[in-house]
PDB file of C-alpha atoms in Angstrom:
ATOM      1  CA  MET A   1       8.286 -25.805 -45.397  1.00  0.00           C
ATOM      2  CA  SER A   2       8.718 -22.670 -43.352  1.00  0.00           C
ATOM      3  CA  ARG A   3       7.329 -19.416 -44.693  1.00  0.00           C
ATOM      4  CA  SER A   4      10.878 -18.086 -44.588  1.00  0.00           C
ATOM      5  CA  GLY A   5      12.314 -21.165 -46.348  1.00  0.00           C
ATOM      6  CA  ALA A   6      14.088 -24.124 -44.807  1.00  0.00           C
ATOM      7  CA  PRO A   7      14.332 -23.877 -41.011  1.00  0.00           C
ATOM      8  CA  TRP A   8      18.038 -24.562 -40.750  1.00  0.00           C
ATOM      9  CA  SER A   9      19.300 -21.008 -40.343  1.00  0.00           C
ATOM     10  CA  VAL A  10      17.026 -20.622 -37.315  1.00  0.00           C
ATOM     11  CA  VAL A  11      17.897 -24.056 -35.935  1.00  0.00           C
ATOM     12  CA  HIS A  12      21.628 -23.464 -36.321  1.00  0.00           C
ATOM     13  CA  ALA A  13      21.367 -20.110 -34.549  1.00  0.00           C
ATOM     14  CA  GLU A  14      19.418 -21.712 -31.696  1.00  0.00           C
ATOM     15  CA  ARG A  15      21.977 -24.481 -31.312  1.00  0.00           C
ATOM     16  CA  GLU A  16      24.799 -21.939 -31.132  1.00  0.00           C
ATOM     17  CA  ALA A  17      22.876 -19.868 -28.580  1.00  0.00           C
ATOM     18  CA  LEU A  18      22.332 -22.940 -26.418  1.00  0.00           C
ATOM     19  CA  ILE A  19      26.008 -23.848 -26.620  1.00  0.00           C
ATOM     20  CA  ALA A  20      26.898 -20.352 -25.434  1.00  0.00           C
ATOM     21  CA  ASP A  21      24.536 -20.698 -22.463  1.00  0.00           C
ATOM     22  CA  LEU A  22      25.783 -24.155 -21.500  1.00  0.00           C
ATOM     23  CA  GLU A  23      29.456 -23.240 -21.705  1.00  0.00           C
ATOM     24  CA  ARG A  24      28.963 -21.251 -18.497  1.00  0.00           C
ATOM     25  CA  LEU A  25      27.558 -24.117 -16.409  1.00  0.00           C
ATOM     26  CA  ASP A  26      29.472 -25.514 -13.470  1.00  0.00           C
ATOM     27  CA  ASP A  27      29.771 -29.273 -13.098  1.00  0.00           C
ATOM     28  CA  THR A  28      26.889 -29.647 -10.641  1.00  0.00           C
ATOM     29  CA  ALA A  29      24.343 -27.789 -12.801  1.00  0.00           C
ATOM     30  CA  TRP A  30      24.342 -30.531 -15.427  1.00  0.00           C
ATOM     31  CA  ALA A  31      22.538 -32.877 -13.035  1.00  0.00           C
ATOM     32  CA  THR A  32      19.594 -30.449 -12.682  1.00  0.00           C
ATOM     33  CA  PRO A  33      16.282 -32.158 -13.532  1.00  0.00           C
ATOM     34  CA  SER A  34      15.000 -30.831 -16.863  1.00  0.00           C
ATOM     35  CA  LEU A  35      11.379 -30.334 -17.882  1.00  0.00           C
ATOM     36  CA  CYS A  36      11.570 -33.714 -19.648  1.00  0.00           C
ATOM     37  CA  THR A  37      10.363 -36.162 -17.014  1.00  0.00           C
ATOM     38  CA  GLY A  38      13.184 -38.399 -15.830  1.00  0.00           C
ATOM     39  CA  TRP A  39      15.904 -36.579 -17.762  1.00  0.00           C
ATOM     40  CA  THR A  40      18.544 -34.182 -16.481  1.00  0.00           C
ATOM     41  CA  VAL A  41      19.838 -31.147 -18.333  1.00  0.00           C
ATOM     42  CA  HIS A  42      22.741 -33.324 -19.478  1.00  0.00           C
ATOM     43  CA  ASP A  43      20.339 -35.968 -20.796  1.00  0.00           C
ATOM     44  CA  VAL A  44      18.366 -33.453 -22.857  1.00  0.00           C
ATOM     45  CA  LEU A  45      21.572 -32.132 -24.387  1.00  0.00           C
ATOM     46  CA  ALA A  46      22.539 -35.704 -25.340  1.00  0.00           C
ATOM     47  CA  HIS A  47      19.107 -36.106 -26.950  1.00  0.00           C
ATOM     48  CA  LEU A  48      19.728 -32.945 -28.969  1.00  0.00           C
ATOM     49  CA  VAL A  49      23.036 -34.393 -30.177  1.00  0.00           C
ATOM     50  CA  ASN A  50      21.218 -37.525 -31.295  1.00  0.00           C
ATOM     51  CA  ASP A  51      18.491 -35.473 -32.946  1.00  0.00           C
ATOM     52  CA  ALA A  52      21.040 -33.384 -34.860  1.00  0.00           C
ATOM     53  CA  LYS A  53      22.775 -36.522 -36.153  1.00  0.00           C
ATOM     54  CA  THR A  54      19.611 -38.371 -37.156  1.00  0.00           C
ATOM     55  CA  THR A  55      19.010 -39.075 -40.847  1.00  0.00           C
ATOM     56  CA  PRO A  56      15.832 -40.441 -42.465  1.00  0.00           C
ATOM     57  CA  PHE A  57      17.488 -43.841 -42.859  1.00  0.00           C
ATOM     58  CA  SER A  58      18.858 -44.034 -39.306  1.00  0.00           C
ATOM     59  CA  PHE A  59      15.506 -42.882 -37.898  1.00  0.00           C
ATOM     60  CA  VAL A  60      13.583 -45.659 -39.646  1.00  0.00           C
ATOM     61  CA  ALA A  61      16.188 -48.281 -38.741  1.00  0.00           C
ATOM     62  CA  GLN A  62      16.370 -47.240 -35.079  1.00  0.00           C
ATOM     63  CA  LEU A  63      12.593 -46.957 -34.753  1.00  0.00           C
ATOM     64  CA  ALA A  64      12.200 -50.498 -36.065  1.00  0.00           C
ATOM     65  CA  SER A  65      14.907 -51.674 -33.655  1.00  0.00           C
ATOM     66  CA  ALA A  66      12.953 -50.026 -30.808  1.00  0.00           C
ATOM     67  CA  ARG A  67       9.823 -51.879 -31.978  1.00  0.00           C
ATOM     68  CA  PHE A  68       8.195 -48.578 -32.903  1.00  0.00           C
ATOM     69  CA  ASP A  69       8.292 -47.371 -29.309  1.00  0.00           C
ATOM     70  CA  PHE A  70       9.162 -43.654 -29.541  1.00  0.00           C
ATOM     71  CA  ASP A  71      10.053 -43.403 -25.853  1.00  0.00           C
ATOM     72  CA  ALA A  72      12.479 -46.310 -26.205  1.00  0.00           C
ATOM     73  CA  LEU A  73      13.875 -44.759 -29.382  1.00  0.00           C
ATOM     74  CA  ASN A  74      14.564 -41.460 -27.629  1.00  0.00           C
ATOM     75  CA  GLN A  75      16.059 -43.153 -24.571  1.00  0.00           C
ATOM     76  CA  ARG A  76      18.429 -45.244 -26.673  1.00  0.00           C
ATOM     77  CA  GLY A  77      19.463 -42.249 -28.748  1.00  0.00           C
ATOM     78  CA  MET A  78      20.125 -40.164 -25.664  1.00  0.00           C
ATOM     79  CA  GLU A  79      22.191 -42.900 -24.030  1.00  0.00           C
ATOM     80  CA  ALA A  80      24.232 -43.407 -27.201  1.00  0.00           C
ATOM     81  CA  GLU A  81      25.345 -39.763 -27.231  1.00  0.00           C
ATOM     82  CA  ARG A  82      25.603 -39.060 -23.502  1.00  0.00           C
ATOM     83  CA  GLN A  83      29.245 -38.941 -22.466  1.00  0.00           C
ATOM     84  CA  GLU A  84      30.582 -39.487 -18.954  1.00  0.00           C
ATOM     85  CA  HIS A  85      31.487 -35.827 -18.651  1.00  0.00           C
ATOM     86  CA  PRO A  86      28.866 -33.271 -19.746  1.00  0.00           C
ATOM     87  CA  ARG A  87      31.448 -31.071 -21.434  1.00  0.00           C
ATOM     88  CA  ASP A  88      32.308 -33.939 -23.766  1.00  0.00           C
ATOM     89  CA  THR A  89      28.622 -34.196 -24.661  1.00  0.00           C
ATOM     90  CA  LEU A  90      28.616 -30.443 -25.247  1.00  0.00           C
ATOM     91  CA  GLU A  91      31.545 -30.860 -27.647  1.00  0.00           C
ATOM     92  CA  ARG A  92      29.560 -33.489 -29.540  1.00  0.00           C
ATOM     93  CA  PHE A  93      26.704 -31.023 -29.797  1.00  0.00           C
ATOM     94  CA  ARG A  94      29.075 -28.325 -31.027  1.00  0.00           C
ATOM     95  CA  ALA A  95      30.407 -30.688 -33.704  1.00  0.00           C
ATOM     96  CA  ALA A  96      26.868 -31.519 -34.865  1.00  0.00           C
ATOM     97  CA  ALA A  97      25.416 -28.004 -34.596  1.00  0.00           C
ATOM     98  CA  GLY A  98      25.759 -27.199 -38.278  1.00  0.00           C
ATOM     99  CA  ARG A  99      24.157 -30.377 -39.594  1.00  0.00           C
ATOM    100  CA  THR A 100      21.005 -30.304 -41.696  1.00  0.00           C
ATOM    101  CA  SER A 101      19.972 -33.943 -41.364  1.00  0.00           C
ATOM    102  CA  SER A 102      16.766 -34.918 -39.608  1.00  0.00           C
ATOM    103  CA  ALA A 103      14.086 -37.525 -39.203  1.00  0.00           C
ATOM    104  CA  PRO A 104      11.524 -37.622 -42.072  1.00  0.00           C
ATOM    105  CA  THR A 105       9.145 -35.212 -40.341  1.00  0.00           C
ATOM    106  CA  PRO A 106       7.630 -31.797 -41.239  1.00  0.00           C
ATOM    107  CA  ALA A 107      10.020 -28.849 -41.201  1.00  0.00           C
ATOM    108  CA  ALA A 108       8.197 -27.275 -38.249  1.00  0.00           C
ATOM    109  CA  THR A 109       9.329 -30.143 -36.013  1.00  0.00           C
ATOM    110  CA  ARG A 110      12.858 -28.727 -36.261  1.00  0.00           C
ATOM    111  CA  TYR A 111      11.575 -25.603 -34.530  1.00  0.00           C
ATOM    112  CA  VAL A 112       9.745 -27.662 -31.917  1.00  0.00           C
ATOM    113  CA  GLU A 113      12.900 -29.610 -31.079  1.00  0.00           C
ATOM    114  CA  ALA A 114      15.068 -26.495 -30.853  1.00  0.00           C
ATOM    115  CA  PHE A 115      12.669 -24.304 -28.877  1.00  0.00           C
ATOM    116  CA  VAL A 116      11.008 -26.801 -26.538  1.00  0.00           C
ATOM    117  CA  HIS A 117      14.198 -28.633 -25.623  1.00  0.00           C
ATOM    118  CA  GLY A 118      15.969 -25.315 -25.297  1.00  0.00           C
ATOM    119  CA  GLU A 119      13.413 -24.357 -22.654  1.00  0.00           C
ATOM    120  CA  ASP A 120      13.544 -27.846 -21.101  1.00  0.00           C
ATOM    121  CA  ILE A 121      17.145 -27.029 -20.301  1.00  0.00           C
ATOM    122  CA  ARG A 122      17.039 -23.290 -19.660  1.00  0.00           C
ATOM    123  CA  ARG A 123      14.002 -22.902 -17.403  1.00  0.00           C
ATOM    124  CA  PRO A 124      15.219 -25.186 -14.592  1.00  0.00           C
ATOM    125  CA  LEU A 125      18.573 -23.386 -14.723  1.00  0.00           C
ATOM    126  CA  GLY A 126      17.001 -19.932 -14.584  1.00  0.00           C
ATOM    127  CA  ILE A 127      18.350 -18.961 -18.003  1.00  0.00           C
ATOM    128  CA  THR A 128      16.181 -16.710 -20.162  1.00  0.00           C
ATOM    129  CA  HIS A 129      16.274 -16.613 -23.937  1.00  0.00           C
ATOM    130  CA  THR A 130      14.302 -14.865 -26.673  1.00  0.00           C
ATOM    131  CA  TYR A 131      13.193 -17.098 -29.533  1.00  0.00           C
ATOM    132  CA  PRO A 132      12.324 -15.919 -33.085  1.00  0.00           C
ATOM    133  CA  ARG A 133       8.623 -15.159 -32.802  1.00  0.00           C
ATOM    134  CA  ALA A 134       7.454 -16.097 -36.293  1.00  0.00           C
ATOM    135  CA  ALA A 135       9.144 -19.499 -36.003  1.00  0.00           C
ATOM    136  CA  VAL A 136       7.607 -20.067 -32.546  1.00  0.00           C
ATOM    137  CA  LEU A 137       4.166 -19.348 -34.006  1.00  0.00           C
ATOM    138  CA  GLU A 138       4.832 -21.867 -36.761  1.00  0.00           C
ATOM    139  CA  ALA A 139       5.821 -24.425 -34.140  1.00  0.00           C
ATOM    140  CA  ILE A 140       2.587 -23.732 -32.229  1.00  0.00           C
ATOM    141  CA  ALA A 141       0.502 -24.283 -35.366  1.00  0.00           C
ATOM    142  CA  HIS A 142       2.260 -27.621 -35.874  1.00  0.00           C
ATOM    143  CA  GLN A 143       1.870 -28.780 -32.267  1.00  0.00           C
ATOM    144  CA  ARG A 144      -1.825 -27.823 -32.293  1.00  0.00           C
ATOM    145  CA  LYS A 145      -2.399 -30.348 -35.095  1.00  0.00           C
ATOM    146  CA  SER A 146      -0.180 -33.115 -33.692  1.00  0.00           C
ATOM    147  CA  PRO A 147      -1.627 -35.716 -31.280  1.00  0.00           C
ATOM    148  CA  VAL A 148      -0.389 -35.990 -27.726  1.00  0.00           C
ATOM    149  CA  ALA A 149       0.867 -39.491 -28.499  1.00  0.00           C
ATOM    150  CA  MET A 150       3.293 -37.912 -30.997  1.00  0.00           C
ATOM    151  CA  GLY A 151       4.439 -35.180 -28.613  1.00  0.00           C
ATOM    152  CA  GLY A 152       1.889 -32.596 -29.715  1.00  0.00           C
ATOM    153  CA  GLY A 153      -1.150 -30.994 -28.132  1.00  0.00           C
ATOM    154  CA  ARG A 154      -4.100 -31.637 -30.452  1.00  0.00           C
ATOM    155  CA  GLU A 155      -6.276 -32.988 -27.661  1.00  0.00           C
ATOM    156  CA  LEU A 156      -5.300 -30.132 -25.339  1.00  0.00           C
ATOM    157  CA  ALA A 157      -6.193 -27.552 -27.969  1.00  0.00           C
ATOM    158  CA  ALA A 158      -9.477 -29.148 -29.025  1.00  0.00           C
ATOM    159  CA  ASP A 159     -12.439 -26.739 -28.769  1.00  0.00           C
ATOM    160  CA  ARG A 160     -10.180 -23.947 -27.506  1.00  0.00           C
ATOM    161  CA  THR A 161      -8.821 -20.734 -28.956  1.00  0.00           C
ATOM    162  CA  LEU A 162      -5.094 -20.171 -28.530  1.00  0.00           C
ATOM    163  CA  VAL A 163      -4.131 -16.533 -28.061  1.00  0.00           C
ATOM    164  CA  ALA A 164      -0.485 -15.469 -27.909  1.00  0.00           C
ATOM    165  CA  ILE A 165      -0.539 -12.324 -25.808  1.00  0.00           C
ATOM    166  CA  ASP A 166       2.884 -11.185 -27.032  1.00  0.00           C
ATOM    167  CA  ALA A 167       2.340 -11.870 -30.720  1.00  0.00           C
ATOM    168  CA  GLY A 168       1.762  -8.265 -31.806  1.00  0.00           C
ATOM    169  CA  ALA A 169      -0.428  -6.936 -34.549  1.00  0.00           C
ATOM    170  CA  SER A 170       1.487  -7.557 -37.786  1.00  0.00           C
ATOM    171  CA  PRO A 171       0.339 -10.570 -39.860  1.00  0.00           C
ATOM    172  CA  ASP A 172       3.477 -12.616 -39.268  1.00  0.00           C
ATOM    173  CA  ARG A 173       3.321 -12.059 -35.506  1.00  0.00           C
ATOM    174  CA  SER A 174      -0.363 -12.365 -34.661  1.00  0.00           C
ATOM    175  CA  LEU A 175      -1.816 -15.612 -33.397  1.00  0.00           C
ATOM    176  CA  THR A 176      -5.395 -16.582 -32.678  1.00  0.00           C
ATOM    177  CA  LEU A 177      -6.058 -20.216 -33.501  1.00  0.00           C
ATOM    178  CA  GLY A 178      -9.150 -22.324 -32.980  1.00  0.00           C
ATOM    179  CA  HIS A 179     -12.628 -21.844 -31.580  1.00  0.00           C
ATOM    180  CA  GLY A 180     -13.977 -21.983 -28.057  1.00  0.00           C
ATOM    181  CA  PRO A 181     -12.758 -20.732 -24.673  1.00  0.00           C
ATOM    182  CA  ALA A 182      -9.490 -18.824 -24.933  1.00  0.00           C
ATOM    183  CA  VAL A 183      -6.182 -20.117 -23.644  1.00  0.00           C
ATOM    184  CA  ARG A 184      -3.818 -17.160 -23.300  1.00  0.00           C
ATOM    185  CA  GLY A 185      -0.094 -16.989 -22.747  1.00  0.00           C
ATOM    186  CA  THR A 186       3.115 -15.850 -24.351  1.00  0.00           C
ATOM    187  CA  ALA A 187       3.930 -17.667 -27.564  1.00  0.00           C
ATOM    188  CA  ILE A 188       6.721 -19.710 -25.972  1.00  0.00           C
ATOM    189  CA  ASP A 189       4.519 -20.635 -22.993  1.00  0.00           C
ATOM    190  CA  LEU A 190       1.752 -21.775 -25.341  1.00  0.00           C
ATOM    191  CA  LEU A 191       4.266 -23.892 -27.236  1.00  0.00           C
ATOM    192  CA  MET A 192       5.523 -25.483 -24.026  1.00  0.00           C
ATOM    193  CA  TRP A 193       1.955 -26.164 -22.882  1.00  0.00           C
ATOM    194  CA  LEU A 194       1.057 -27.753 -26.219  1.00  0.00           C
ATOM    195  CA  SER A 195       4.191 -29.899 -25.921  1.00  0.00           C
ATOM    196  CA  GLY A 196       3.075 -31.376 -22.608  1.00  0.00           C
ATOM    197  CA  ARG A 197       5.323 -29.373 -20.324  1.00  0.00           C
ATOM    198  CA  ASP A 198       4.248 -28.102 -16.921  1.00  0.00           C
ATOM    199  CA  VAL A 199       3.761 -24.362 -17.256  1.00  0.00           C
ATOM    200  CA  ALA A 200       3.097 -22.142 -14.248  1.00  0.00           C
ATOM    201  CA  PRO A 201      -0.664 -21.496 -13.837  1.00  0.00           C
ATOM    202  CA  GLU A 202      -0.119 -17.756 -14.041  1.00  0.00           C
ATOM    203  CA  ALA A 203       1.618 -18.196 -17.420  1.00  0.00           C
ATOM    204  CA  ILE A 204      -1.327 -19.948 -19.083  1.00  0.00           C
ATOM    205  CA  SER A 205      -4.861 -18.699 -18.414  1.00  0.00           C
TER     206      SER A 205
END
């Protein structure tokens, strides 16, 4: 559970912010390769629709159908929600934006999905966005403990100290995790790095 309670108020705000950004795209921008290997911006949005509509029961059933292959599960879910025209997919996302259903995973994964996939879409399009810092730090703490095989960065963070250079001094904004050589970056860059995304060398040091 989040320190500030259930994560849904943050997640709902992030979904609405992403909708506002994507409403301005022209038709060609949707085909831009995202930071998710092999997926376009449109594909990632379709994945977010699927994620928003997932329930504990549907997650278990679909994972079994995919023979417990998470990549296959995500691909099938994305394809099921991806419409021929991106704006129709965006309308599906709008319709699902207020949902509070999810896979049976820790609450912090809701932040990971919203922030990392938000950046998967925004960065290739040159769109900047400010994420709620305390929630980003919570997502980092989760990803640091999660194995790479599950989309986290436990192996990356092993024997290293993570330092968010923009975290500030107050207790709910500071971040220094781990032991060993320091890995420094902004909180959102650290989260992207821990989530297996390519981050510019100058962003992570």
